[in-house]
Coordinates of C-alpha atoms in Angstrom, one line a residue:
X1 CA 116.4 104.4 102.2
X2 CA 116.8 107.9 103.0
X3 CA 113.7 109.7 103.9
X4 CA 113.9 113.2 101.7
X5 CA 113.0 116.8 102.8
X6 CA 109.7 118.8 101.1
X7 CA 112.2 120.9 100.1
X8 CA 114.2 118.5 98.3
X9 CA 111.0 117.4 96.3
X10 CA 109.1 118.9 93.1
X11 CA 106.5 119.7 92.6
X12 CA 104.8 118.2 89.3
X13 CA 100.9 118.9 88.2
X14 CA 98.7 116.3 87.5
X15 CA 100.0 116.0 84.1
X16 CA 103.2 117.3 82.1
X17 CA 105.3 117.0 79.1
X18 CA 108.1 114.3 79.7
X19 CA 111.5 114.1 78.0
X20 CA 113.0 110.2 77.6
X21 CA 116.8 111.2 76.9
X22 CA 118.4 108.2 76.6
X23 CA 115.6 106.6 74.2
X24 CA 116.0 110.0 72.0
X25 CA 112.2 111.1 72.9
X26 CA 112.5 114.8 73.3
X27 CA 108.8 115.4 74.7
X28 CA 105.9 113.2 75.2
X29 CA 103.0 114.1 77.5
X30 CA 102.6 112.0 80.7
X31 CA 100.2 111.4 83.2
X32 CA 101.2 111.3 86.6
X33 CA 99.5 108.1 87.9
X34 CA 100.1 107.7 91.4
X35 CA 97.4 104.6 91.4
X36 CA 100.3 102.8 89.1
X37 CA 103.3 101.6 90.6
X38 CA 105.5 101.0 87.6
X39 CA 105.7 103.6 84.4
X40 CA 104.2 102.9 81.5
X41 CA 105.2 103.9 77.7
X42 CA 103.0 103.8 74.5
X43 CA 105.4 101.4 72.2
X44 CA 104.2 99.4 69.1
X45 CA 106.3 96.8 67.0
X46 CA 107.7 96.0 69.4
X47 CA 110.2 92.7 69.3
X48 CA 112.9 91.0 71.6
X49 CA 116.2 90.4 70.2
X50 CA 119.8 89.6 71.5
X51 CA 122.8 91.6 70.7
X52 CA 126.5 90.8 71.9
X53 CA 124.6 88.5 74.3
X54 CA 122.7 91.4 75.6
X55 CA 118.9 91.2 75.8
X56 CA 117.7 94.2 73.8
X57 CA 114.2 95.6 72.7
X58 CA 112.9 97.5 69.7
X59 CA 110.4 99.6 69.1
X60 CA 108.2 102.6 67.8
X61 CA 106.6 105.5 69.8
X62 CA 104.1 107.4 68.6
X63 CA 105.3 110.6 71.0
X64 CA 102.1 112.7 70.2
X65 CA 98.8 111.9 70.8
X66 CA 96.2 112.2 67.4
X67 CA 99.4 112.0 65.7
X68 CA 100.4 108.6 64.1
X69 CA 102.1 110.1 61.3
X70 CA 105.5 110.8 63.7
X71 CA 107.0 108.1 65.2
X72 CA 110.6 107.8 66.9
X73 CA 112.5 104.4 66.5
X74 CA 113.9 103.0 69.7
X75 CA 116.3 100.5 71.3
X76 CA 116.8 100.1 74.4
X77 CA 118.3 97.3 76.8
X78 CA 115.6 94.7 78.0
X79 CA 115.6 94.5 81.3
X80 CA 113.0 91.6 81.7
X81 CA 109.1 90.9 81.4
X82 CA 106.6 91.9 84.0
X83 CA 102.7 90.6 84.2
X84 CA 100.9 94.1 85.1
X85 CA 97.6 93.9 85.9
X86 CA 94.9 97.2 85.1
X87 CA 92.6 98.8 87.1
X88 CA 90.0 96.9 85.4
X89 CA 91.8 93.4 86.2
X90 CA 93.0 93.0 82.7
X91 CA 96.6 91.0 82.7
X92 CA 98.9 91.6 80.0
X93 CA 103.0 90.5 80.3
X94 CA 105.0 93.6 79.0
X95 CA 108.9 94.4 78.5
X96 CA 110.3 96.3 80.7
X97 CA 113.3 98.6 80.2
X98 CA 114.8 101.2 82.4
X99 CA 116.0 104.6 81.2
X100 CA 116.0 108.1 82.6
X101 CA 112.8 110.7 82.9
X102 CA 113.2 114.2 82.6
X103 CA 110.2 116.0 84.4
X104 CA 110.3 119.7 85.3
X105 CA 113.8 119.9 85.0
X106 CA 114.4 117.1 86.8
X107 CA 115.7 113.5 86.0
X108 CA 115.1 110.1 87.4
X109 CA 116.1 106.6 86.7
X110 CA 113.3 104.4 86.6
X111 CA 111.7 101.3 84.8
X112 CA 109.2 101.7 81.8
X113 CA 107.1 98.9 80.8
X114 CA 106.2 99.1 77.0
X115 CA 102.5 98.9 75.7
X116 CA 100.0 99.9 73.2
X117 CA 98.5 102.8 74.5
X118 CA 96.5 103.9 71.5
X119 CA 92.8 104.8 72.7
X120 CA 94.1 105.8 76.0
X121 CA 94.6 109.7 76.9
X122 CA 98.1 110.1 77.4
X123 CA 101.1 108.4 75.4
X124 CA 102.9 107.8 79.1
X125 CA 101.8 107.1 82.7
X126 CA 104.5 108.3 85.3
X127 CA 104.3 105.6 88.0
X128 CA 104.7 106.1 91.6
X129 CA 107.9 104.3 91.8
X130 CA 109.6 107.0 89.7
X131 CA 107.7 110.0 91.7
X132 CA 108.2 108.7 95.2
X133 CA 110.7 110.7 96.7
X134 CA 111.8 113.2 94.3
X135 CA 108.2 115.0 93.0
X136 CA 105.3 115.8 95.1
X137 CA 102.1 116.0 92.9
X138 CA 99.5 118.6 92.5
X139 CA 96.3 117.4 91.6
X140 CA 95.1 121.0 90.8
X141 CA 98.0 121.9 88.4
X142 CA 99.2 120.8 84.8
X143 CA 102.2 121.5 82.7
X144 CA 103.8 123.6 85.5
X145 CA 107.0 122.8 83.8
X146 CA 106.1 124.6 81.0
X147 CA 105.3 123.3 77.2
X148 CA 108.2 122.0 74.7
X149 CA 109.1 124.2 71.6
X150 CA 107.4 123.3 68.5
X151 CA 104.2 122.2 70.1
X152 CA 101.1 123.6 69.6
X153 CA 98.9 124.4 73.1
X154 CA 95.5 123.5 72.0
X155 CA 92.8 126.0 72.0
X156 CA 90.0 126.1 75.1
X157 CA 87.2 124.9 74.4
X158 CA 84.0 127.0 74.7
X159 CA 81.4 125.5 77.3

C-alpha cells in the first residue's frame, strides 16, 4: 500500500452531503464516522435475490432525513453479508454492496453495508475504510463541500 501525501488528501468536515452515483442517489447527508470501519447506508425492504446467476440486492432509501415521503429504488450487486457489531455491542448481519462515494468532489470505491437507520441522525455513516487515505477530516467543519441544489439549509436556531 502506498503511503499518500497531505497534499494528495481532502479535506472533509465532520459531516457533508454525499452523492451515491452508481446507486442513482444524487445527495444524502453523511456522517463521517471514523470510530466505524465499514460505511453504512439507511436501506429498508430490503431483499436478496439472484439474477443471471448474480447475487443482487434491492432496496429503498429514504435519502432525506424527516422525509419518508421520497424514496429512491435501488439495485445493486450483493457482495456478501457481514455481522457488524455497534458501539453499544448490538450485532446485526447486514448486506453488503460496494459502489462509488462522491464526497467534496471526490470519488471512492468502497463497501456499504445496508441498514435501517431510521431514528438515527444521519441517513449514512462514511466509514474509515473509505476515508483512509484519500480525506483528512475536520472535526471543526461541516458541509465544506458545499450544499446540493434543491435543498433547503435549515434555519439557526435561536439559543
Amino acid at each position: 500500500m502506498r503511503r499518500v501525501k497531505r497534499a494528495e488528501q481532502t479535506t472533509v468536515g465532520w459531516r457533508e452531503w454525499v452523492s451515491l452515483p452508481e446507486l442513482g442517489i444524487p445527495a444524502v447527508k453523511a456522517k463521517m464516522d471514523t470510530g466505524a470501519r465499514t460505511s453504512s447506508l439507511h436501506a429498508f425492504n430490503v431483499r436478496a435475490f439472484e439474477r443471471d446467476g448474480r447475487a443482487m440486492v434491492r432496496f429503498e432509501v429514504h435519502p432525506i432525513q424527516r422525509d419518508s415521503k421520497t424514496s429512491i429504488r435501488v439495485e445493486a450487486e450483493l457482495i456478501g453479508t457481514r455481522v457488524v457489531r455497534s458501539s453499544s455491542g448490538h450485532s446485526q448481519r447486514r448486506h453488503v454492496i460496494e459502489t462509488v462515494i462522491e464526497i467534496c468532489g471526490k470519488s471512492v470505491r468502497a463497501e456499504v453495508t445496508l441498514t435501517r437507520r431510521d431514528v438515527m441522525g444521519f441517513r449514512m455513516l462514511i466509514g474509515r475504510k473509505a476515508l483512509a487515505g484519500a480525506f483528512v477530516v475536520d472535526p471543526n467543519r461541516s458541509f465544506i463541500g458545499g450544499w446540493p441544489e434543491g435543498v433547503e439549509r435549515p434555519r439557526r436556531r435561536k439559543r
